[in-house]
XYZ file of C-alpha atoms in Angstrom:
527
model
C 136.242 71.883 81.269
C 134.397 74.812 82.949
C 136.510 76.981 85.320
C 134.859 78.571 88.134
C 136.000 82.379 88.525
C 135.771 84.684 91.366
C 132.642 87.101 90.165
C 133.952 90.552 90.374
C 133.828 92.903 92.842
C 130.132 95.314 92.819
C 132.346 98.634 91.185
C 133.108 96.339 88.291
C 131.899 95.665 84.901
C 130.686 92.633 85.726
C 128.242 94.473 88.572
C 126.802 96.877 85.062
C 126.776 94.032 82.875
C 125.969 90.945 84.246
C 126.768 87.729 83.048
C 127.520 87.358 79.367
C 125.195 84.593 78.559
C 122.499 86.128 81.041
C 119.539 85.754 78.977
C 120.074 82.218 77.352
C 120.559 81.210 81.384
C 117.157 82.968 82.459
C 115.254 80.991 79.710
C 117.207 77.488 81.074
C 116.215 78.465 84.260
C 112.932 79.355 83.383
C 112.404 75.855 81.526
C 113.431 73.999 84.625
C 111.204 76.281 87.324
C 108.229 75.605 85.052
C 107.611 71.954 85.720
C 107.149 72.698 89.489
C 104.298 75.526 88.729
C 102.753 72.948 86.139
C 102.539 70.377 88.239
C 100.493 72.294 90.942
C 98.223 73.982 89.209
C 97.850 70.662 86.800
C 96.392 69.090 90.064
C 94.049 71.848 91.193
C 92.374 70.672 87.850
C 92.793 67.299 88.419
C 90.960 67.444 91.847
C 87.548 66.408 91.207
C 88.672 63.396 89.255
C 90.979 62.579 92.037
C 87.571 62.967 94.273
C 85.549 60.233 92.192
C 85.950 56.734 93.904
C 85.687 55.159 90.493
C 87.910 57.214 87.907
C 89.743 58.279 90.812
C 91.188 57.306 94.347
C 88.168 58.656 96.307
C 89.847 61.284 97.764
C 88.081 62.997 100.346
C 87.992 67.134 101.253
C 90.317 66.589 103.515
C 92.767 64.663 101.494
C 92.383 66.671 98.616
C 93.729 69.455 100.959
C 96.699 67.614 101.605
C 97.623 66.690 98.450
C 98.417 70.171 98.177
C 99.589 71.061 102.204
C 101.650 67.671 102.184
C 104.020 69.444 98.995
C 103.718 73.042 100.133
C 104.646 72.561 103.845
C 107.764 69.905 102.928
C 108.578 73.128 100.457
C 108.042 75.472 102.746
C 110.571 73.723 105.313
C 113.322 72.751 103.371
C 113.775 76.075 101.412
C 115.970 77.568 103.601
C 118.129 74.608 104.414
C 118.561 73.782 100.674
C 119.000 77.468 100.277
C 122.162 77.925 102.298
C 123.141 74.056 101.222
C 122.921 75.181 97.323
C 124.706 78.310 98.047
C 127.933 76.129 99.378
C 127.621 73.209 97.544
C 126.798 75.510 93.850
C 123.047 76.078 93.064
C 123.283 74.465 89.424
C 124.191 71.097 91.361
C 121.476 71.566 93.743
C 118.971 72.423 90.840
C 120.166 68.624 88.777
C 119.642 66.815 92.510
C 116.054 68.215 92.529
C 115.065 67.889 89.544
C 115.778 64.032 89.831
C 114.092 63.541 93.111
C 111.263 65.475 91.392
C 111.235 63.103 88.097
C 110.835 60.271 90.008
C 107.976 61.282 92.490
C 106.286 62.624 89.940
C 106.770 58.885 88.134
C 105.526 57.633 91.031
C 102.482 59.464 91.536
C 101.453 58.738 88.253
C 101.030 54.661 89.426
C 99.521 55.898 93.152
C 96.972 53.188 94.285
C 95.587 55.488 96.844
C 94.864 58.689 98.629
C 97.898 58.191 101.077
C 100.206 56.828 98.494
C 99.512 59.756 96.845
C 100.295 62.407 99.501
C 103.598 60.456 100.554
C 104.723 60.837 96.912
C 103.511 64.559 96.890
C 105.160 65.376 100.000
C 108.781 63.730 97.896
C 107.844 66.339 95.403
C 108.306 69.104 97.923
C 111.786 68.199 98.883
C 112.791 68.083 95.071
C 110.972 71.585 94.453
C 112.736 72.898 98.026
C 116.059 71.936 96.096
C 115.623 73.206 92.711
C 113.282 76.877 93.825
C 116.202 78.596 95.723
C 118.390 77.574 93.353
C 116.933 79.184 90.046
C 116.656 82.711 91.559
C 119.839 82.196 93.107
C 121.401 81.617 89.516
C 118.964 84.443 87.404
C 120.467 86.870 90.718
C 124.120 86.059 90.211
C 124.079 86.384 86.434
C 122.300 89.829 86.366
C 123.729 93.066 87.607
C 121.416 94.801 90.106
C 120.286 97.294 87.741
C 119.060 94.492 85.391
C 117.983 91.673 87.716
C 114.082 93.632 88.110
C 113.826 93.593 84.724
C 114.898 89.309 84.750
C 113.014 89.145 88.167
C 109.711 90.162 85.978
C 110.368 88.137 83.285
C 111.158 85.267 85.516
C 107.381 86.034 87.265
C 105.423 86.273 83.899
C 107.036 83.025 82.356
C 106.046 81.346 85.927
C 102.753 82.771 85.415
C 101.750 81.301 82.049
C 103.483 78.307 83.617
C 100.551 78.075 85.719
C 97.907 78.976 83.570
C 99.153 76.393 81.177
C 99.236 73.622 83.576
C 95.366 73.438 84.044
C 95.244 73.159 79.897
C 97.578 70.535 80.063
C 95.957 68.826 82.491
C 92.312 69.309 81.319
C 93.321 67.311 77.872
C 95.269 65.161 79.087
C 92.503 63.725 81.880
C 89.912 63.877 78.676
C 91.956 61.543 76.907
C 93.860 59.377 79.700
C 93.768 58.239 83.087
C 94.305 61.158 85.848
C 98.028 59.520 86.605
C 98.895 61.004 83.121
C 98.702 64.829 84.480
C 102.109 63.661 87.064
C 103.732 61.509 84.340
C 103.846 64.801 81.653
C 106.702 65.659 84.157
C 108.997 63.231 83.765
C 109.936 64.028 79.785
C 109.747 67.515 80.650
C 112.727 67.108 83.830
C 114.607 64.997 81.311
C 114.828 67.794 79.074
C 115.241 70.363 81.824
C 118.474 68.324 82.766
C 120.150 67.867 79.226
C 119.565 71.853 78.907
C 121.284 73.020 82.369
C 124.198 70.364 81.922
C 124.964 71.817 79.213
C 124.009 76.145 79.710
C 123.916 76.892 83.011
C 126.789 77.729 84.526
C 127.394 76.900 88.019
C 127.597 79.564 91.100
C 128.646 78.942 94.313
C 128.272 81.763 97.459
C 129.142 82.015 101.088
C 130.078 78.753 102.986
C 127.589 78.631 105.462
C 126.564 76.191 107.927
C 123.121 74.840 107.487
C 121.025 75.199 110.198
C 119.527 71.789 110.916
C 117.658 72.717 114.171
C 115.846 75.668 112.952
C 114.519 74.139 109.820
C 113.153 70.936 111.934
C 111.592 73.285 114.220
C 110.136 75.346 111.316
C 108.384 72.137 109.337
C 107.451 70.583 112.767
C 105.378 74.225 113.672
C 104.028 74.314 110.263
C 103.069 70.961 109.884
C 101.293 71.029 112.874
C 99.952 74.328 113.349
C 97.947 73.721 109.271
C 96.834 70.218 110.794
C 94.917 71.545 113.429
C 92.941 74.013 110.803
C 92.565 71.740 108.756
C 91.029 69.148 111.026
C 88.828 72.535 112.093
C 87.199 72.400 108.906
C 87.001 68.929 108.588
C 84.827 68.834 111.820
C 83.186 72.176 111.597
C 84.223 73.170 115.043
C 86.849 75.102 116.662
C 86.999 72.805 119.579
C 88.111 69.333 120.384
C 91.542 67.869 121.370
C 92.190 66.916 117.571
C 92.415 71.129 116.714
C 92.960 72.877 119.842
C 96.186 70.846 120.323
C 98.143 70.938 117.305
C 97.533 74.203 116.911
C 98.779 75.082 120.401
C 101.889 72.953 119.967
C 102.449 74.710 116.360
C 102.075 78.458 118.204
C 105.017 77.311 120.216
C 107.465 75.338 117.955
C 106.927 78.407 115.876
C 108.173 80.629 118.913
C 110.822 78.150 119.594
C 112.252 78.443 116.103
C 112.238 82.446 117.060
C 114.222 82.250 119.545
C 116.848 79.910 117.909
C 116.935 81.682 115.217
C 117.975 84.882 117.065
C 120.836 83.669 119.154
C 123.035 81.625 116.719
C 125.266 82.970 114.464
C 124.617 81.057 111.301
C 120.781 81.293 111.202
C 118.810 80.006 108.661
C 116.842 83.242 108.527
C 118.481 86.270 109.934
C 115.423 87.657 111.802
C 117.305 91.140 111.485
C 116.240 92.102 108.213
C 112.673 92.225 109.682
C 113.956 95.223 111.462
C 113.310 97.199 107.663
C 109.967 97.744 106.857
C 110.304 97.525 103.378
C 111.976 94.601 103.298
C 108.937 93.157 106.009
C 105.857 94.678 104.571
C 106.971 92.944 101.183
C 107.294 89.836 103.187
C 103.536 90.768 104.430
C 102.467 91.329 101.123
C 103.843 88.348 99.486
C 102.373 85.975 102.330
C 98.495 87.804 102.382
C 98.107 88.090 98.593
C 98.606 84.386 98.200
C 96.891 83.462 101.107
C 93.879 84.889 99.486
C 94.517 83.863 95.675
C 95.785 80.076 96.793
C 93.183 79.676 99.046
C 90.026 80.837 96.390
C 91.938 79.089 93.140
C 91.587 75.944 95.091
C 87.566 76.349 95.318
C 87.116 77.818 91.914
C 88.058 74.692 90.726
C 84.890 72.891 91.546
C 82.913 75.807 90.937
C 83.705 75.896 87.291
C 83.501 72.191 87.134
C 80.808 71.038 89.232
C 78.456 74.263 89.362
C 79.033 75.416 85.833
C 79.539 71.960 84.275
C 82.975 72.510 82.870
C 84.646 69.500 81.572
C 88.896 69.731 82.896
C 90.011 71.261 79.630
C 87.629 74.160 79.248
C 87.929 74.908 83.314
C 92.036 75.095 82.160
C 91.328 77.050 78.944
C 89.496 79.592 81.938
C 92.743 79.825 83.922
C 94.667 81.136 80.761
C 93.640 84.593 81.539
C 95.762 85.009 84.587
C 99.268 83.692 83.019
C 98.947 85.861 79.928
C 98.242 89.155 82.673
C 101.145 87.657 84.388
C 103.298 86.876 81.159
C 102.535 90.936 79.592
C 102.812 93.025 83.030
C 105.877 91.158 84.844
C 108.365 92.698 82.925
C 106.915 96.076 82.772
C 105.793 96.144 86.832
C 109.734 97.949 87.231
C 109.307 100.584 84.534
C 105.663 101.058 86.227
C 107.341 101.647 89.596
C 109.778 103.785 88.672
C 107.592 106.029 86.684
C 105.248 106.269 89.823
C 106.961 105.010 92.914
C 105.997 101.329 95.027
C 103.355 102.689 97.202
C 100.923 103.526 94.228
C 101.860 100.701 92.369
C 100.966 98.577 95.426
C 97.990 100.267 95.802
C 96.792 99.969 92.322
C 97.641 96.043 91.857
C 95.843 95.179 95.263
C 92.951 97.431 94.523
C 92.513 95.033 91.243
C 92.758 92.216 92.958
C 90.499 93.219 95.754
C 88.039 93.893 93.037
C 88.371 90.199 91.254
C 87.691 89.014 94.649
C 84.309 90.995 95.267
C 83.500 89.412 91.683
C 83.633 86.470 93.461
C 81.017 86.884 95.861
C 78.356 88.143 92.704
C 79.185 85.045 90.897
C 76.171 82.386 90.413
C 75.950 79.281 88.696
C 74.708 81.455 85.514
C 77.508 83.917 85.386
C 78.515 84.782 81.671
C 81.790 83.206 80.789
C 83.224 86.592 80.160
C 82.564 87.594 83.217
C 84.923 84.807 84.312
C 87.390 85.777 81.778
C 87.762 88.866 82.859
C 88.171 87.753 86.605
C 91.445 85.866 86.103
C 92.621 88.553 83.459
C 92.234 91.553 86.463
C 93.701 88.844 89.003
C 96.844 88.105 86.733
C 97.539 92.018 86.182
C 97.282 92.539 90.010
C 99.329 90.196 90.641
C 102.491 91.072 87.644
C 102.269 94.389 89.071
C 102.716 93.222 92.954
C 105.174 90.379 93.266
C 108.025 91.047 91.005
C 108.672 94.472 92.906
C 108.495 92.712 96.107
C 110.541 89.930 95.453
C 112.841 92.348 94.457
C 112.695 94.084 97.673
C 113.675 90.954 99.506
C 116.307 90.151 96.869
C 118.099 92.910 96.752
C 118.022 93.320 101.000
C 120.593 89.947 101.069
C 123.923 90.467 99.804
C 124.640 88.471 96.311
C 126.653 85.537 97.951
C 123.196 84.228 100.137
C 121.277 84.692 96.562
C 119.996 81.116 97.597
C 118.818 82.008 101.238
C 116.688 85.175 99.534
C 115.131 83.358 97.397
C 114.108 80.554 99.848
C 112.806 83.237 102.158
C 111.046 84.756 99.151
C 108.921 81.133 98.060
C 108.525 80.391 101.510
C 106.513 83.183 102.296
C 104.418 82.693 98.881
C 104.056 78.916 99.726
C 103.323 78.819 103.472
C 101.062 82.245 102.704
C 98.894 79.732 100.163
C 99.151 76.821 102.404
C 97.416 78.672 104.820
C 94.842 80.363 102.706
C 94.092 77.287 101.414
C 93.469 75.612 105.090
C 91.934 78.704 106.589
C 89.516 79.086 103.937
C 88.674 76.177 103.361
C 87.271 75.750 107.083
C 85.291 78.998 105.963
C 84.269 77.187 102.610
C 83.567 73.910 104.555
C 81.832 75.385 107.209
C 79.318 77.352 105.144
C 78.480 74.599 102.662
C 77.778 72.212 105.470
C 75.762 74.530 107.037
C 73.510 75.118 103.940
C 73.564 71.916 102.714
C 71.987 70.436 105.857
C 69.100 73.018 105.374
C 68.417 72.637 101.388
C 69.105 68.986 101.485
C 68.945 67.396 105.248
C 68.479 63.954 103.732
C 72.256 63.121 102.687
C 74.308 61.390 104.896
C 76.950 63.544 106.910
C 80.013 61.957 104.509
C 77.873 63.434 101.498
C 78.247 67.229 103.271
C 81.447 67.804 103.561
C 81.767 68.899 100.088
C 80.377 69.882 96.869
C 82.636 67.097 95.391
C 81.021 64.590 97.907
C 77.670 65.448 97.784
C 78.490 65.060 93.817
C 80.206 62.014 94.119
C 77.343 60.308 96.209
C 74.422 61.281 93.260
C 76.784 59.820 90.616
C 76.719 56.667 92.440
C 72.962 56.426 92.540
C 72.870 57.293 96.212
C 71.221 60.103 96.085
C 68.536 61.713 93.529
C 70.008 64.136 90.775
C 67.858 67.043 92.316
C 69.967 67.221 95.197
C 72.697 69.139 93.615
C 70.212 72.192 92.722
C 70.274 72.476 96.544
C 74.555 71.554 96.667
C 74.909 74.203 93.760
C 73.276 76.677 95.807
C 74.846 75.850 99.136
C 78.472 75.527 97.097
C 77.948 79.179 96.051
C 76.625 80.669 99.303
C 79.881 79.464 100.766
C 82.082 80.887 98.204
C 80.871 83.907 98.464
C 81.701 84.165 102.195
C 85.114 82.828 101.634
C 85.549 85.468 98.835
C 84.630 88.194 101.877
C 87.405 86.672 103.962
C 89.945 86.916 101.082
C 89.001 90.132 100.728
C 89.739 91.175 104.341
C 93.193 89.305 103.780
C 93.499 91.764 100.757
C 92.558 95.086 102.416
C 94.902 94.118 105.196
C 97.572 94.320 102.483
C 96.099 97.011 101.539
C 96.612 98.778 104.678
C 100.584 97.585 104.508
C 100.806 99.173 101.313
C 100.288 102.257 102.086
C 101.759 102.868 106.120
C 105.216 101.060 104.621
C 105.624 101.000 101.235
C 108.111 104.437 99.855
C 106.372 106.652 97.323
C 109.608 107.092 95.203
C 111.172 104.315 93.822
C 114.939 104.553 95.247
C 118.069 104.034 92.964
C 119.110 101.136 91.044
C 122.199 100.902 93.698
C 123.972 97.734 95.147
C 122.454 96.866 98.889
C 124.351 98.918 101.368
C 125.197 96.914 103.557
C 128.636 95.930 103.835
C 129.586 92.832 101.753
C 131.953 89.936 100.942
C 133.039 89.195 97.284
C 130.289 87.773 95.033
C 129.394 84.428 94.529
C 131.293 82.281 92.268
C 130.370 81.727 88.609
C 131.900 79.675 85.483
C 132.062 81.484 82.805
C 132.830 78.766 79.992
């Protein structure tokens, strides 16, 4: 039977060294974390079948939206409970209770009957990912010594990153060959084996015993959850106005300001609203939040774009993606080595000048771009991107003390999630806006359900509603409005841009322990 021993204190070997087994529990870890990437990106493939009333459940824009809000914002809420909860209760626990409530979600969304089915069994998804997230950075942070854990922290990034590029592959043959319920069942062997291989590697790790904070996390979902509804329903309606935006997104500006102020006056916060007192530690946060907003929010367009304007078929639009989790896969380990040799701030600079380019791409693409072209688009996006997040992760890592591993790491994937989330809302009111608008001039004849989107107006001449000369016009109107939601990911991007280099150091500082003053480190078995 495993014993759980006191980790030694920071001046020991333990703090040089790191866990003896470190590397066989990264790849565990790894193994598990992987069938929560693959199962989002295997939907963004998966969303114009979900779209068609026939091989699908007639999902509309707006649904197809939440299939992916209804998981991120449930993430996004219960990180930071389930952080501090995995921290006391021991993370490897926490990881086995997600990754069941995960299995069977994912089981059931496999047999969904319809749109709302669907998002109910999505949003279950999010609490099992909100349990098992914290926890595997948590664990990779404990077993490492700080000197070592950028180097895992990279590692940890590219394997999430092919992760994601695979799960569009995945899910391309499998909805070529089987009915779209197959892309969620592929989980459910996958979390079986994920199980057997913690039970038996992982060793557990237990930190601080803090008291979760029950209040502030309701108060942050309710904000969220409301404040993204009322953008949402902004796109859906093309307007600003109306009681069905203006209020929710009012009521969101202030549960969000309520959850402020709690979380400044009591002591066992959920997120200690001190550390945004560094600026290193909160321009990372800034940069984590705007480079997703923008990536999260264009991935989810470029979907149908490779699909419906180029004529795709699932597998070859996944085959596309593959670009971007190689970049990720090659440059995430080497990002440290890259800042040390030349210090954050040009690093930063560098990756977010590469990714500000693969956006302007965006906004020259047409429906006869060269497939190389495309190519090399997610290739520069994935290399911006290995050579951006793992050293700010890190940043916000390293500014918690080892024993809250599990509340960094929440803090961390919140900021990543609820930054996509919102790109993902707020540009798709861009995106929904502009191909409404040009739709109703190059084809005025469909019906307004057929202009909400590309996928509708698509839908609607695959019935035999409307002629097959139509979507000349929706192809145009489609790209039009891409390319002025590429422009507003770009000004998300330059704003980083801008944080980057007023914040960021231009020397990377010493591999040294956090300074501030800490208790003894979390607990971890050794057997």
């Amino acid at each position: 039977m495993a014993t759980t021993l006191p980790t030694p204190a920071p001046d020991t070997d333990f703090e040089d060294a790191g866990h003896p087994r470190r590397w066989l529990i990264l790849g565990v870890l790894v193994l598990s974390l992987i069938v929560v990437v693959l199962d989002n990106t295997v939907l963004n493939v998966a969303m114009k079948t979900l779209a068609d009333p026939n091989d699908g459940i007639g999902a509309t824009q707006s649904q197809l939206a939440w299939l992916i809000n209804s998981y991120t914002l449930v993430f996004a809420g219960l990180l930071f409970a389930f952080g501090v909860i995995g921290d006391r209760i021991g993370r490897k626990r926490m990881l086995l209770i997600g990754l069941v409530i995960f299995g069977v979600a994912s089981l059931l969304s496999a047999y969904a009957v319809s749109p709302e089915n669907l998002l109910l069994y999505r949003a279950i998804k999010g609490v099992g990912a909100a349990a098992m997230m914290p926890a595997t950075l948590a664990l990779v942070r404990a077993a490492f010594s700080h000197k070592e854990f950028p180097k895992a922290l990279g590692v940890w990034t590219g394997a999430v990153g092919i992760g994601s590029a695979l799960g569009p592959i995945v899910g391309g043959a499998l909805l070529e060959r089987f009915w779209w319920g197959s892309v969620f069942l592929i989980n459910v062997p996958i979390v079986i084996f994920s199980m057997i291989m913690i039970v038996f590697f992982a060793p557990e790790s237990k930190g601080v015993q803090g008291k979760p904070d029950l209040v502030g996390m309701g108060l942050s979902v309710a904000g969220l959850v409301s404040l993204t509804y009322g953008i949402i329903n902004a796109g859906n309606a093309g307007s600003w106005s109306g009681v069905g935006v203006i209020v929710p997104i009012v009521a969101g500006l202030i549960i969000l300001a309520a959850f402020v102020v709690w979380e400044r006056r009591i002591p066992h916060a959920s997120l200690d609203m001190s550390l945004f007192t560094n600026p290193r530690f909160s321009a990372s946060a800034a940069i984590i939040a705007l480079t997703f907003f923008g990536m999260m929010g264009l991935f989810f367009f470029m979907t149908f774009y490779l699909q419906i304007v180029k004529g795709f078929t699932p597998l070859q639009a996944g085959l596309l993606f593959l670009p971007t989790g190689v970049a990720l896969l090659i440059f995430s380990p080497l990002s440290n080595a890259m800042v040390n040799r030349f210090g954050p701030r040009v690093v930063g600079v560098g990756a977010l000048l590469l990714i500000i380019g693969s956006f302007f791409v965006v906004t020259m693409l047409d429906a006869d771009t060269p497939v190389g072209v495309l190519i090399a688009l997610f290739f520069v996006q994935g290399t911006g991107m290995a050579h951006l997040m793992p050293p700010a992760m890190n940043t916000l890592m390293s500014s918690v003390p080892r024993e809250k591993a599990g509340v960094g790491s929440a803090l961390g994937n919140t900021l990543r999630q609820v930054g996509g989330s919102f790109g993902v809302a707020v540009l798709g009111t861009v995106m929904a806006q502009g191909y409404r608008s040009r739709i109703e001039e190059g084809a005025p004849e469909l019906p307004d359900a057929a202009r909400e989107s590309i996928a509708a107006t698509f839908g609607l001449v695959e019935q035999g509603g409307a002629p097959a000369g139509v979507m000349d016009a929706a192809s145009e109107a489609f790209i039009g409005a891409m390319h002025t939601t590429a422009y507003s990911a770009i000004g998300a991007a330059v704003v980083g841009l801008i944080v980057v280099i007023l914040f960021f150091p231009t020397k990377r500082q010493t591999n040294e322990a956090p300074t501030p003053t800490r208790a003894p480190g979390p607990a971890m078995s050794r057997a």
